[in-house]
Amino acid sequence: MSRTSLLLTDLYELNMLQAYQEAGMAETAVFEFFVRKLPPGRNFLVAAGLEQVVAFLESAAFTDEEIGWLATQPGFSLPFLDSLFALRFTGDVDAMPEGTIFFPDEPILRVAAPLPEAQLFETRIINLLHFQTVVASKASRMVLAAGPMKLADFGLRRAHGAEAGLLAARASYLAGFAGSATVLAAQRFGVPASGTMAHSFIQAHDDEALAFEHFARSRHEGVVLLIDTYDTEQAARKVVELAPRLAAEGHDLKGVRIDSGDLADHARRVRAILDAGGLQRVQIFASGGLDEWALRRLVRAGAPIDACGVGTSLSTSEDAPALDCAYKLQAYAGQAKRKRSEGKATWPGRKQVYRRHDAGGIMAGDLLTLADDRAPGEALLRPVMRGGQRLGPFPRLDEVRAHAAAERDRLPKRLRSLEPEAPYPVAVSPALRRLTAEVDRAAEATPA
């Protein structure tokens, strides 16, 4: 990602930063990012966005121009503005690997750093983790629903901004999509590029068959023709007539795409036409307003569709576009802290999540406990940064994708359903409950 201005933040972060400085509050603070509850109908979430968070923290710095602009704004002192020139992230980060499945109240990222640093970077950390986690979680549901059908991200044009479209391509590939139509995602992240043609290309020609021929001859391999501009089945017959000439010229006809109507019915008719014409190897690609429910209907109907493109419902996570997530202070200057607001209370202290699996490798339950309270199972939060530096290279995106696939395979079968199921068991350890009670007693004993 390109550099992010540190002015891309909430004003209250800068207000607090100056107040911390003036009060001499710069001891180590521990913040954790977590989700309070699952969106309606969801059974799990998929962690994503960590690599972008770390890249941001490594390079975060105010420019002279940014500090100069702040000097024109009311409320900021010269000593505070001067301090911004040297501000860098010098803290530690522990996090769940991207692609890890997680549940409410489980921190997926923990920051331990001098209080001003840990506070200042809150907004961008939430921004990066939240969006990619939303999309990866949505995409994972689609992958489960699609079964053997491959999926491609077609959501850039209706995403909420350029960065959202680009990161949606990354997050969906991480979660199991086969590729994306977003070209920059191929260049920047190595996401396989996937694309055909638009209806406008067909309409620009006076003859549909000629449009097919022009497009196919411009590409020697991976040719996919859009056949539903006028009459889908008639267009399929034109493809059958054209295919021998293209093959003789060395052009590889990979598939046809259907973008409208009853996709299952059209796919059956087109499949019969292609097979009768000797094009058994030509695949059928479908698109057009698809979500996980539509994908499941296609699978259950036995539609002969090999792959689907998914757009708006993915890049906007249409049914659940936001998570009830938070980045909260859990300790400062060696003392555990806890928010007790009604409906938004937090568990205090620096925490860890341990996951148990049954004999078959299926997730059997998680334990939320303190970081120094060792428990049976797999510790999910792992060291990522120390002293402001990453500990090593991040895994390649295809490796993260493999991890996400393995996580899906370890989900209890009932949680793979699109329908809401009984919650996955996440227990809170006695040690964490004791600390919570101690923090509450101390707060209640403090004079108002």
Short mmCIF file of C-alpha atoms in Angstrom, two decimals:
data_model
loop_
_atom_site.label_atom_id
_atom_site.label_comp_id
_atom_site.label_asym_id
_atom_site.label_seq_id
_atom_site.Cartn_x
_atom_site.Cartn_y
_atom_site.Cartn_z
CA MET A 1 0.00 0.00 0.00
CA SER A 2 1.10 3.59 -0.59
CA ARG A 3 2.03 5.74 2.39
CA THR A 4 -0.88 6.69 4.64
CA SER A 5 -0.88 10.24 5.99
CA LEU A 6 -1.03 10.36 9.78
CA LEU A 7 -3.66 13.05 9.35
CA LEU A 8 -5.96 10.24 8.22
CA THR A 9 -7.11 9.82 11.78
CA ASP A 10 -9.76 11.06 14.20
CA LEU A 11 -9.15 14.47 15.72
CA TYR A 12 -9.54 13.06 19.20
CA GLU A 13 -6.41 10.95 18.72
CA LEU A 14 -4.34 14.14 18.29
CA ASN A 15 -6.17 15.86 21.12
CA MET A 16 -5.36 12.98 23.47
CA LEU A 17 -1.79 12.78 22.22
CA GLN A 18 -1.13 16.38 23.25
CA ALA A 19 -2.83 15.88 26.61
CA TYR A 20 -0.77 12.75 27.32
CA GLN A 21 2.40 14.66 26.52
CA GLU A 22 1.51 17.57 28.77
CA ALA A 23 0.64 15.18 31.62
CA GLY A 24 3.87 13.19 31.19
CA MET A 25 1.95 9.98 30.46
CA ALA A 26 4.20 7.85 28.28
CA GLU A 27 4.47 4.50 30.04
CA THR A 28 3.61 1.25 28.30
CA ALA A 29 -0.03 0.78 27.35
CA VAL A 30 -1.65 -2.43 26.12
CA PHE A 31 -4.47 -2.14 23.60
CA GLU A 32 -6.36 -5.05 22.02
CA PHE A 33 -8.55 -5.25 18.92
CA PHE A 34 -11.57 -7.55 19.20
CA VAL A 35 -15.17 -7.96 18.05
CA ARG A 36 -17.90 -7.74 20.67
CA LYS A 37 -20.48 -9.89 18.88
CA LEU A 38 -21.07 -11.66 15.59
CA PRO A 39 -23.27 -10.02 12.95
CA PRO A 40 -26.76 -11.56 12.67
CA GLY A 41 -26.68 -14.92 10.91
CA ARG A 42 -22.91 -15.36 11.16
CA ASN A 43 -21.19 -18.24 12.95
CA PHE A 44 -17.53 -17.17 12.75
CA LEU A 45 -15.14 -14.48 11.52
CA VAL A 46 -11.84 -14.63 9.62
CA ALA A 47 -8.92 -12.43 10.70
CA ALA A 48 -7.41 -10.34 7.91
CA GLY A 49 -5.47 -7.12 7.39
CA LEU A 50 -2.49 -7.76 9.67
CA GLU A 51 0.14 -7.33 6.96
CA GLN A 52 -1.19 -3.87 6.08
CA VAL A 53 -1.27 -2.88 9.78
CA VAL A 54 2.36 -3.84 10.28
CA ALA A 55 3.45 -2.05 7.10
CA PHE A 56 1.63 1.06 8.32
CA LEU A 57 3.20 0.93 11.79
CA GLU A 58 6.69 0.46 10.35
CA SER A 59 6.47 3.52 8.14
CA ALA A 60 4.22 5.79 10.21
CA ALA A 61 5.66 9.30 10.51
CA PHE A 62 4.45 12.86 10.18
CA THR A 63 5.82 14.88 7.27
CA ASP A 64 6.97 18.47 7.57
CA GLU A 65 3.99 19.50 5.46
CA GLU A 66 1.52 17.73 7.77
CA ILE A 67 3.02 19.27 10.89
CA GLY A 68 3.04 22.65 9.18
CA TRP A 69 -0.66 22.32 8.44
CA LEU A 70 -1.41 21.32 12.06
CA ALA A 71 0.37 24.50 13.14
CA THR A 72 -2.35 26.48 11.35
CA GLN A 73 -5.09 24.75 13.32
CA PRO A 74 -6.31 25.89 16.73
CA GLY A 75 -5.44 24.07 19.92
CA PHE A 76 -1.99 22.59 19.24
CA SER A 77 1.05 23.90 21.12
CA LEU A 78 4.49 24.40 19.63
CA PRO A 79 6.16 21.86 22.00
CA PHE A 80 3.57 19.28 20.95
CA LEU A 81 4.04 19.99 17.26
CA ASP A 82 7.82 19.80 17.61
CA SER A 83 7.49 16.38 19.25
CA LEU A 84 5.68 15.02 16.22
CA PHE A 85 8.81 15.22 14.05
CA ALA A 86 10.40 12.36 15.97
CA LEU A 87 7.28 10.26 16.60
CA ARG A 88 7.63 6.64 15.43
CA PHE A 89 6.09 3.35 16.46
CA THR A 90 8.49 1.61 18.87
CA GLY A 91 6.18 -0.96 20.40
CA ASP A 92 5.33 -4.66 20.21
CA VAL A 93 2.56 -6.39 18.29
CA ASP A 94 1.14 -9.86 18.83
CA ALA A 95 -1.63 -11.12 16.58
CA MET A 96 -3.53 -14.06 15.19
CA PRO A 97 -2.14 -15.06 11.77
CA GLU A 98 -4.27 -13.84 8.89
CA GLY A 99 -6.83 -16.43 7.84
CA THR A 100 -7.40 -17.59 11.42
CA ILE A 101 -11.03 -18.13 12.41
CA PHE A 102 -12.04 -16.31 15.58
CA PHE A 103 -15.05 -15.49 17.73
CA PRO A 104 -16.43 -12.63 19.90
CA ASP A 105 -14.27 -11.17 22.69
CA GLU A 106 -11.13 -12.84 21.33
CA PRO A 107 -8.39 -10.28 20.59
CA ILE A 108 -6.93 -10.78 17.14
CA LEU A 109 -4.25 -8.11 17.68
CA ARG A 110 -2.49 -6.75 20.75
CA VAL A 111 -0.34 -3.61 20.80
CA ALA A 112 2.04 -2.82 23.68
CA ALA A 113 3.75 0.53 23.27
CA PRO A 114 4.23 3.89 24.96
CA LEU A 115 0.72 5.26 25.53
CA PRO A 116 0.89 8.11 22.98
CA GLU A 117 1.96 5.71 20.19
CA ALA A 118 -0.52 2.99 21.02
CA GLN A 119 -3.30 5.58 21.12
CA LEU A 120 -2.42 7.57 18.01
CA PHE A 121 -2.48 4.62 15.64
CA GLU A 122 -5.88 3.36 16.83
CA THR A 123 -7.95 4.71 13.96
CA ARG A 124 -5.90 3.27 11.12
CA ILE A 125 -5.43 -0.08 12.89
CA ILE A 126 -9.20 -0.45 13.23
CA ASN A 127 -9.73 0.75 9.68
CA LEU A 128 -7.39 -1.86 8.18
CA LEU A 129 -8.32 -4.83 10.36
CA HIS A 130 -12.04 -4.19 10.31
CA PHE A 131 -12.56 -3.93 6.56
CA GLN A 132 -10.48 -6.90 5.46
CA THR A 133 -11.92 -9.04 8.26
CA VAL A 134 -15.44 -8.11 7.12
CA VAL A 135 -14.70 -9.10 3.52
CA ALA A 136 -12.68 -12.23 4.34
CA SER A 137 -15.49 -13.44 6.61
CA LYS A 138 -18.09 -12.82 3.90
CA ALA A 139 -15.92 -14.49 1.26
CA SER A 140 -15.37 -17.54 3.45
CA ARG A 141 -19.13 -18.05 3.69
CA MET A 142 -19.35 -17.84 -0.09
CA VAL A 143 -16.58 -20.39 -0.54
CA LEU A 144 -18.40 -22.79 1.78
CA ALA A 145 -21.66 -22.25 -0.10
CA ALA A 146 -20.12 -22.61 -3.57
CA GLY A 147 -18.69 -26.08 -2.98
CA PRO A 148 -16.75 -27.12 -6.09
CA MET A 149 -17.43 -23.91 -8.02
CA LYS A 150 -14.52 -21.48 -8.21
CA LEU A 151 -15.18 -17.85 -7.30
CA ALA A 152 -13.71 -14.58 -8.55
CA ASP A 153 -14.01 -11.07 -7.10
CA PHE A 154 -15.82 -8.66 -9.42
CA GLY A 155 -16.50 -5.99 -6.79
CA LEU A 156 -14.13 -3.09 -7.49
CA ARG A 157 -16.52 -0.82 -9.35
CA ARG A 158 -19.08 -0.86 -6.54
CA ALA A 159 -16.68 -0.94 -3.62
CA HIS A 160 -16.70 2.03 -1.27
CA GLY A 161 -13.58 3.61 -2.68
CA ALA A 162 -10.41 2.53 -4.44
CA GLU A 163 -8.57 1.19 -1.38
CA ALA A 164 -11.65 -0.79 -0.35
CA GLY A 165 -11.88 -2.40 -3.77
CA LEU A 166 -8.19 -3.28 -3.78
CA LEU A 167 -8.18 -4.71 -0.25
CA ALA A 168 -11.42 -6.60 -0.93
CA ALA A 169 -9.61 -8.42 -3.73
CA ARG A 170 -6.83 -9.37 -1.31
CA ALA A 171 -9.16 -10.39 1.50
CA SER A 172 -11.40 -12.50 -0.72
CA TYR A 173 -8.43 -14.33 -2.26
CA LEU A 174 -7.04 -14.93 1.22
CA ALA A 175 -10.40 -16.46 2.16
CA GLY A 176 -10.52 -18.87 -0.77
CA PHE A 177 -11.58 -17.00 -3.93
CA ALA A 178 -9.65 -18.09 -7.02
CA GLY A 179 -8.94 -14.61 -8.37
CA SER A 180 -10.07 -11.04 -8.93
CA ALA A 181 -10.91 -8.75 -11.81
CA THR A 182 -8.92 -5.99 -10.08
CA VAL A 183 -5.69 -5.69 -12.05
CA LEU A 184 -3.78 -3.83 -9.34
CA ALA A 185 -4.44 -6.72 -6.94
CA ALA A 186 -2.58 -8.97 -9.37
CA GLN A 187 0.36 -6.58 -9.61
CA ARG A 188 0.54 -5.72 -5.90
CA PHE A 189 -0.50 -8.93 -4.15
CA GLY A 190 -0.18 -11.66 -6.76
CA VAL A 191 -3.92 -12.34 -6.83
CA PRO A 192 -4.67 -14.17 -10.12
CA ALA A 193 -6.37 -11.82 -12.58
CA SER A 194 -9.77 -12.92 -13.86
CA GLY A 195 -11.88 -11.18 -16.48
CA THR A 196 -13.87 -11.53 -19.68
CA MET A 197 -15.61 -8.74 -21.57
CA ALA A 198 -18.53 -6.36 -21.07
CA HIS A 199 -21.85 -6.23 -22.90
CA SER A 200 -20.70 -2.96 -24.45
CA PHE A 201 -18.10 -4.84 -26.47
CA ILE A 202 -20.82 -6.98 -28.03
CA GLN A 203 -23.12 -4.01 -28.57
CA ALA A 204 -20.36 -2.03 -30.29
CA HIS A 205 -20.41 -4.61 -33.09
CA ASP A 206 -23.21 -4.97 -35.63
CA ASP A 207 -22.86 -8.74 -35.43
CA GLU A 208 -22.55 -10.77 -32.23
CA ALA A 209 -20.52 -13.55 -33.88
CA LEU A 210 -18.08 -10.97 -35.24
CA ALA A 211 -17.69 -9.53 -31.74
CA PHE A 212 -16.82 -13.01 -30.45
CA GLU A 213 -14.32 -13.46 -33.26
CA HIS A 214 -12.61 -10.10 -32.72
CA PHE A 215 -12.29 -10.66 -28.99
CA ALA A 216 -11.04 -14.24 -29.30
CA ARG A 217 -8.43 -13.33 -31.90
CA SER A 218 -7.07 -10.61 -29.63
CA ARG A 219 -6.23 -13.25 -27.01
CA HIS A 220 -4.43 -16.52 -27.63
CA GLU A 221 -5.38 -18.27 -24.39
CA GLY A 222 -8.02 -18.17 -21.70
CA VAL A 223 -10.74 -16.77 -23.98
CA VAL A 224 -14.11 -16.41 -22.23
CA LEU A 225 -17.02 -15.07 -24.28
CA LEU A 226 -20.02 -13.24 -22.81
CA ILE A 227 -23.11 -14.82 -24.38
CA ASP A 228 -26.20 -13.27 -22.76
CA THR A 229 -26.33 -9.84 -24.43
CA TYR A 230 -29.24 -10.86 -26.68
CA ASP A 231 -30.26 -14.53 -26.78
CA THR A 232 -28.11 -16.75 -24.56
CA GLU A 233 -28.75 -20.10 -26.26
CA GLN A 234 -28.46 -18.66 -29.76
CA ALA A 235 -25.13 -17.10 -28.77
CA ALA A 236 -23.96 -20.49 -27.50
CA ARG A 237 -24.66 -21.94 -30.94
CA LYS A 238 -22.58 -19.17 -32.52
CA VAL A 239 -19.73 -20.12 -30.18
CA VAL A 240 -19.97 -23.73 -31.36
CA GLU A 241 -19.75 -22.58 -34.99
CA LEU A 242 -16.77 -20.32 -34.25
CA ALA A 243 -14.79 -22.73 -32.06
CA PRO A 244 -13.22 -24.90 -34.84
CA ARG A 245 -11.84 -21.85 -36.66
CA LEU A 246 -10.40 -20.45 -33.45
CA ALA A 247 -8.80 -23.77 -32.57
CA ALA A 248 -7.23 -24.03 -36.02
CA GLU A 249 -5.69 -20.59 -35.49
CA GLY A 250 -4.33 -21.55 -32.05
CA HIS A 251 -6.80 -19.62 -29.91
CA ASP A 252 -7.80 -21.38 -26.69
CA LEU A 253 -11.53 -21.08 -25.99
CA LYS A 254 -11.76 -21.55 -22.24
CA GLY A 255 -15.36 -20.70 -21.46
CA VAL A 256 -18.56 -18.75 -21.85
CA ARG A 257 -20.13 -16.37 -19.36
CA ILE A 258 -23.79 -15.91 -18.46
CA ASP A 259 -24.68 -12.75 -16.55
CA SER A 260 -28.48 -12.62 -16.42
CA GLY A 261 -31.72 -14.54 -16.19
CA ASP A 262 -32.24 -17.91 -14.56
CA LEU A 263 -28.58 -18.88 -14.37
CA ALA A 264 -29.19 -22.55 -13.56
CA ASP A 265 -31.65 -23.01 -16.44
CA HIS A 266 -29.50 -21.14 -18.94
CA ALA A 267 -26.44 -23.10 -17.83
CA ARG A 268 -28.19 -26.43 -18.45
CA ARG A 269 -29.29 -25.37 -21.93
CA VAL A 270 -25.89 -23.92 -22.81
CA ARG A 271 -24.10 -27.00 -21.48
CA ALA A 272 -26.21 -29.21 -23.74
CA ILE A 273 -25.45 -27.01 -26.77
CA LEU A 274 -21.73 -26.94 -26.08
CA ASP A 275 -21.52 -30.68 -25.44
CA ALA A 276 -23.45 -31.48 -28.61
CA GLY A 277 -21.00 -29.29 -30.50
CA GLY A 278 -17.97 -31.15 -29.14
CA LEU A 279 -17.05 -28.41 -26.65
CA GLN A 280 -17.19 -30.50 -23.48
CA ARG A 281 -14.05 -28.81 -22.16
CA VAL A 282 -15.45 -25.29 -22.50
CA GLN A 283 -16.50 -24.09 -19.05
CA ILE A 284 -19.52 -22.07 -17.99
CA PHE A 285 -18.91 -18.96 -15.92
CA ALA A 286 -21.82 -17.19 -14.21
CA SER A 287 -22.23 -13.73 -12.66
CA GLY A 288 -24.94 -11.23 -11.86
CA GLY A 289 -25.98 -10.22 -8.34
CA LEU A 290 -24.70 -13.37 -6.64
CA ASP A 291 -24.26 -13.86 -2.90
CA GLU A 292 -23.76 -16.94 -0.73
CA TRP A 293 -27.45 -17.81 -0.77
CA ALA A 294 -27.62 -17.66 -4.57
CA LEU A 295 -24.46 -19.73 -4.82
CA ARG A 296 -25.95 -22.38 -2.57
CA ARG A 297 -29.13 -22.47 -4.66
CA LEU A 298 -27.06 -23.04 -7.81
CA VAL A 299 -25.17 -25.89 -6.16
CA ARG A 300 -28.34 -27.50 -4.84
CA ALA A 301 -29.99 -27.18 -8.26
CA GLY A 302 -27.09 -29.08 -9.80
CA ALA A 303 -26.38 -26.22 -12.21
CA PRO A 304 -23.48 -27.13 -14.55
CA ILE A 305 -21.56 -23.98 -13.65
CA ASP A 306 -17.80 -24.17 -13.19
CA ALA A 307 -17.10 -20.74 -11.74
CA CYS A 308 -18.84 -17.55 -10.63
CA GLY A 309 -17.98 -13.88 -10.38
CA VAL A 310 -19.22 -12.11 -7.25
CA GLY A 311 -19.34 -8.33 -7.01
CA THR A 312 -21.34 -5.96 -4.84
CA SER A 313 -22.40 -8.44 -2.17
CA LEU A 314 -18.73 -9.27 -1.56
CA SER A 315 -16.92 -5.93 -1.71
CA THR A 316 -19.56 -4.23 0.45
CA SER A 317 -20.37 -7.30 2.57
CA GLU A 318 -23.92 -6.31 1.78
CA ASP A 319 -25.77 -8.09 4.59
CA ALA A 320 -23.20 -7.30 7.31
CA PRO A 321 -21.09 -4.32 6.22
CA ALA A 322 -19.72 -3.53 9.68
CA LEU A 323 -18.58 -5.33 12.82
CA ASP A 324 -19.12 -4.24 16.40
CA CYS A 325 -15.37 -4.06 16.95
CA ALA A 326 -13.12 -2.13 19.29
CA TYR A 327 -9.49 -1.29 20.08
CA LYS A 328 -9.45 -0.83 23.83
CA LEU A 329 -6.95 -0.07 26.58
CA GLN A 330 -6.40 -3.21 28.70
CA ALA A 331 -3.39 -2.14 30.79
CA TYR A 332 -1.32 0.96 31.49
CA ALA A 333 1.87 1.39 33.50
CA GLY A 334 1.68 -2.19 34.70
CA GLN A 335 -1.91 -1.95 35.94
CA ALA A 336 -4.80 -3.81 34.32
CA LYS A 337 -7.58 -1.58 32.99
CA ARG A 338 -11.19 -2.38 32.23
CA LYS A 339 -14.01 -0.47 30.60
CA ARG A 340 -17.26 -1.02 32.50
CA SER A 341 -19.68 0.90 30.27
CA GLU A 342 -23.12 -0.68 30.00
CA GLY A 343 -23.15 -3.14 27.11
CA LYS A 344 -19.50 -2.41 26.30
CA ALA A 345 -17.57 -3.84 29.25
CA THR A 346 -14.17 -5.36 28.49
CA TRP A 347 -12.01 -8.05 30.02
CA PRO A 348 -8.87 -6.43 31.51
CA GLY A 349 -5.20 -7.23 31.09
CA ARG A 350 -2.92 -8.58 28.40
CA LYS A 351 -4.68 -11.67 27.04
CA GLN A 352 -4.13 -14.84 25.04
CA VAL A 353 -6.53 -17.25 23.33
CA TYR A 354 -5.97 -21.00 23.51
CA ARG A 355 -7.79 -23.32 21.11
CA ARG A 356 -8.46 -27.01 21.64
CA HIS A 357 -9.10 -29.51 18.83
CA ASP A 358 -10.71 -32.93 19.05
CA ALA A 359 -9.08 -36.17 17.93
CA GLY A 360 -10.14 -35.46 14.35
CA GLY A 361 -8.57 -32.00 14.35
CA ILE A 362 -11.92 -30.17 14.58
CA MET A 363 -12.14 -27.04 16.75
CA ALA A 364 -13.52 -28.07 20.14
CA GLY A 365 -13.45 -24.85 22.17
CA ASP A 366 -11.43 -21.74 23.01
CA LEU A 367 -10.18 -20.30 26.28
CA LEU A 368 -9.76 -16.55 26.80
CA THR A 369 -7.18 -16.01 29.52
CA LEU A 370 -4.25 -13.85 30.59
CA ALA A 371 -1.11 -13.90 28.47
CA ASP A 372 0.98 -15.31 31.33
CA ASP A 373 -1.61 -17.97 32.25
CA ARG A 374 -0.45 -20.96 30.18
CA ALA A 375 -3.29 -23.29 29.21
CA PRO A 376 -3.70 -26.45 27.11
CA GLY A 377 -4.20 -25.99 23.40
CA GLU A 378 -2.82 -23.81 20.62
CA ALA A 379 -1.94 -20.21 21.50
CA LEU A 380 -3.51 -18.12 18.74
CA LEU A 381 -1.80 -14.75 19.28
CA ARG A 382 1.80 -14.86 18.14
CA PRO A 383 4.68 -12.34 18.21
CA VAL A 384 4.74 -10.15 15.11
CA MET A 385 6.69 -6.97 15.99
CA ARG A 386 9.19 -6.11 18.71
CA GLY A 387 10.59 -2.64 19.27
CA GLY A 388 8.75 -1.31 16.25
CA GLN A 389 10.27 -3.85 13.85
CA ARG A 390 8.67 -6.92 12.32
CA LEU A 391 10.23 -10.17 13.48
CA GLY A 392 10.45 -11.70 10.05
CA PRO A 393 8.89 -11.78 6.59
CA PHE A 394 5.16 -12.33 6.34
CA PRO A 395 3.95 -15.54 4.74
CA ARG A 396 3.11 -15.30 1.05
CA LEU A 397 -0.55 -14.65 0.31
CA ASP A 398 -1.01 -18.15 -1.10
CA GLU A 399 0.32 -19.53 2.20
CA VAL A 400 -2.17 -17.39 4.12
CA ARG A 401 -4.86 -18.70 1.78
CA ALA A 402 -3.86 -22.28 2.57
CA HIS A 403 -4.04 -21.49 6.29
CA ALA A 404 -7.55 -20.05 5.86
CA ALA A 405 -8.62 -23.19 3.98
CA ALA A 406 -7.25 -25.40 6.75
CA GLU A 407 -9.11 -23.30 9.31
CA ARG A 408 -12.39 -23.82 7.42
CA ASP A 409 -11.75 -27.56 7.37
CA ARG A 410 -11.34 -27.48 11.16
CA LEU A 411 -14.65 -25.72 11.75
CA PRO A 412 -17.34 -27.86 13.38
CA LYS A 413 -19.73 -28.91 10.61
CA ARG A 414 -22.67 -27.01 12.08
CA LEU A 415 -20.72 -23.72 11.93
CA ARG A 416 -20.15 -24.12 8.19
CA SER A 417 -23.87 -23.56 7.65
CA LEU A 418 -25.23 -20.28 6.30
CA GLU A 419 -27.92 -20.39 8.96
CA PRO A 420 -27.10 -19.22 12.51
CA GLU A 421 -26.17 -22.06 14.85
CA ALA A 422 -25.50 -22.40 18.57
CA PRO A 423 -22.41 -20.32 19.42
CA TYR A 424 -18.96 -21.86 19.39
CA PRO A 425 -17.77 -22.33 23.00
CA VAL A 426 -15.39 -19.63 24.23
CA ALA A 427 -14.67 -19.95 27.96
CA VAL A 428 -13.19 -17.26 30.20
CA SER A 429 -10.47 -18.55 32.54
CA PRO A 430 -10.68 -18.30 36.33
CA ALA A 431 -7.49 -16.20 36.28
CA LEU A 432 -9.08 -13.63 34.01
CA ARG A 433 -12.26 -13.56 36.08
CA ARG A 434 -10.21 -13.01 39.25
CA LEU A 435 -8.32 -10.13 37.66
CA THR A 436 -11.61 -8.60 36.52
CA ALA A 437 -12.98 -8.74 40.06
CA GLU A 438 -9.78 -7.16 41.42
CA VAL A 439 -9.94 -4.31 38.91
CA ASP A 440 -13.59 -3.71 39.77
CA ARG A 441 -12.88 -3.65 43.50
CA ALA A 442 -10.04 -1.20 43.01
CA ALA A 443 -12.25 1.05 40.89
CA GLU A 444 -15.04 0.99 43.42
CA ALA A 445 -12.61 1.84 46.24
CA THR A 446 -11.27 4.86 44.40
CA PRO A 447 -12.90 8.11 45.55
CA ALA A 448 -15.14 9.66 42.90
#
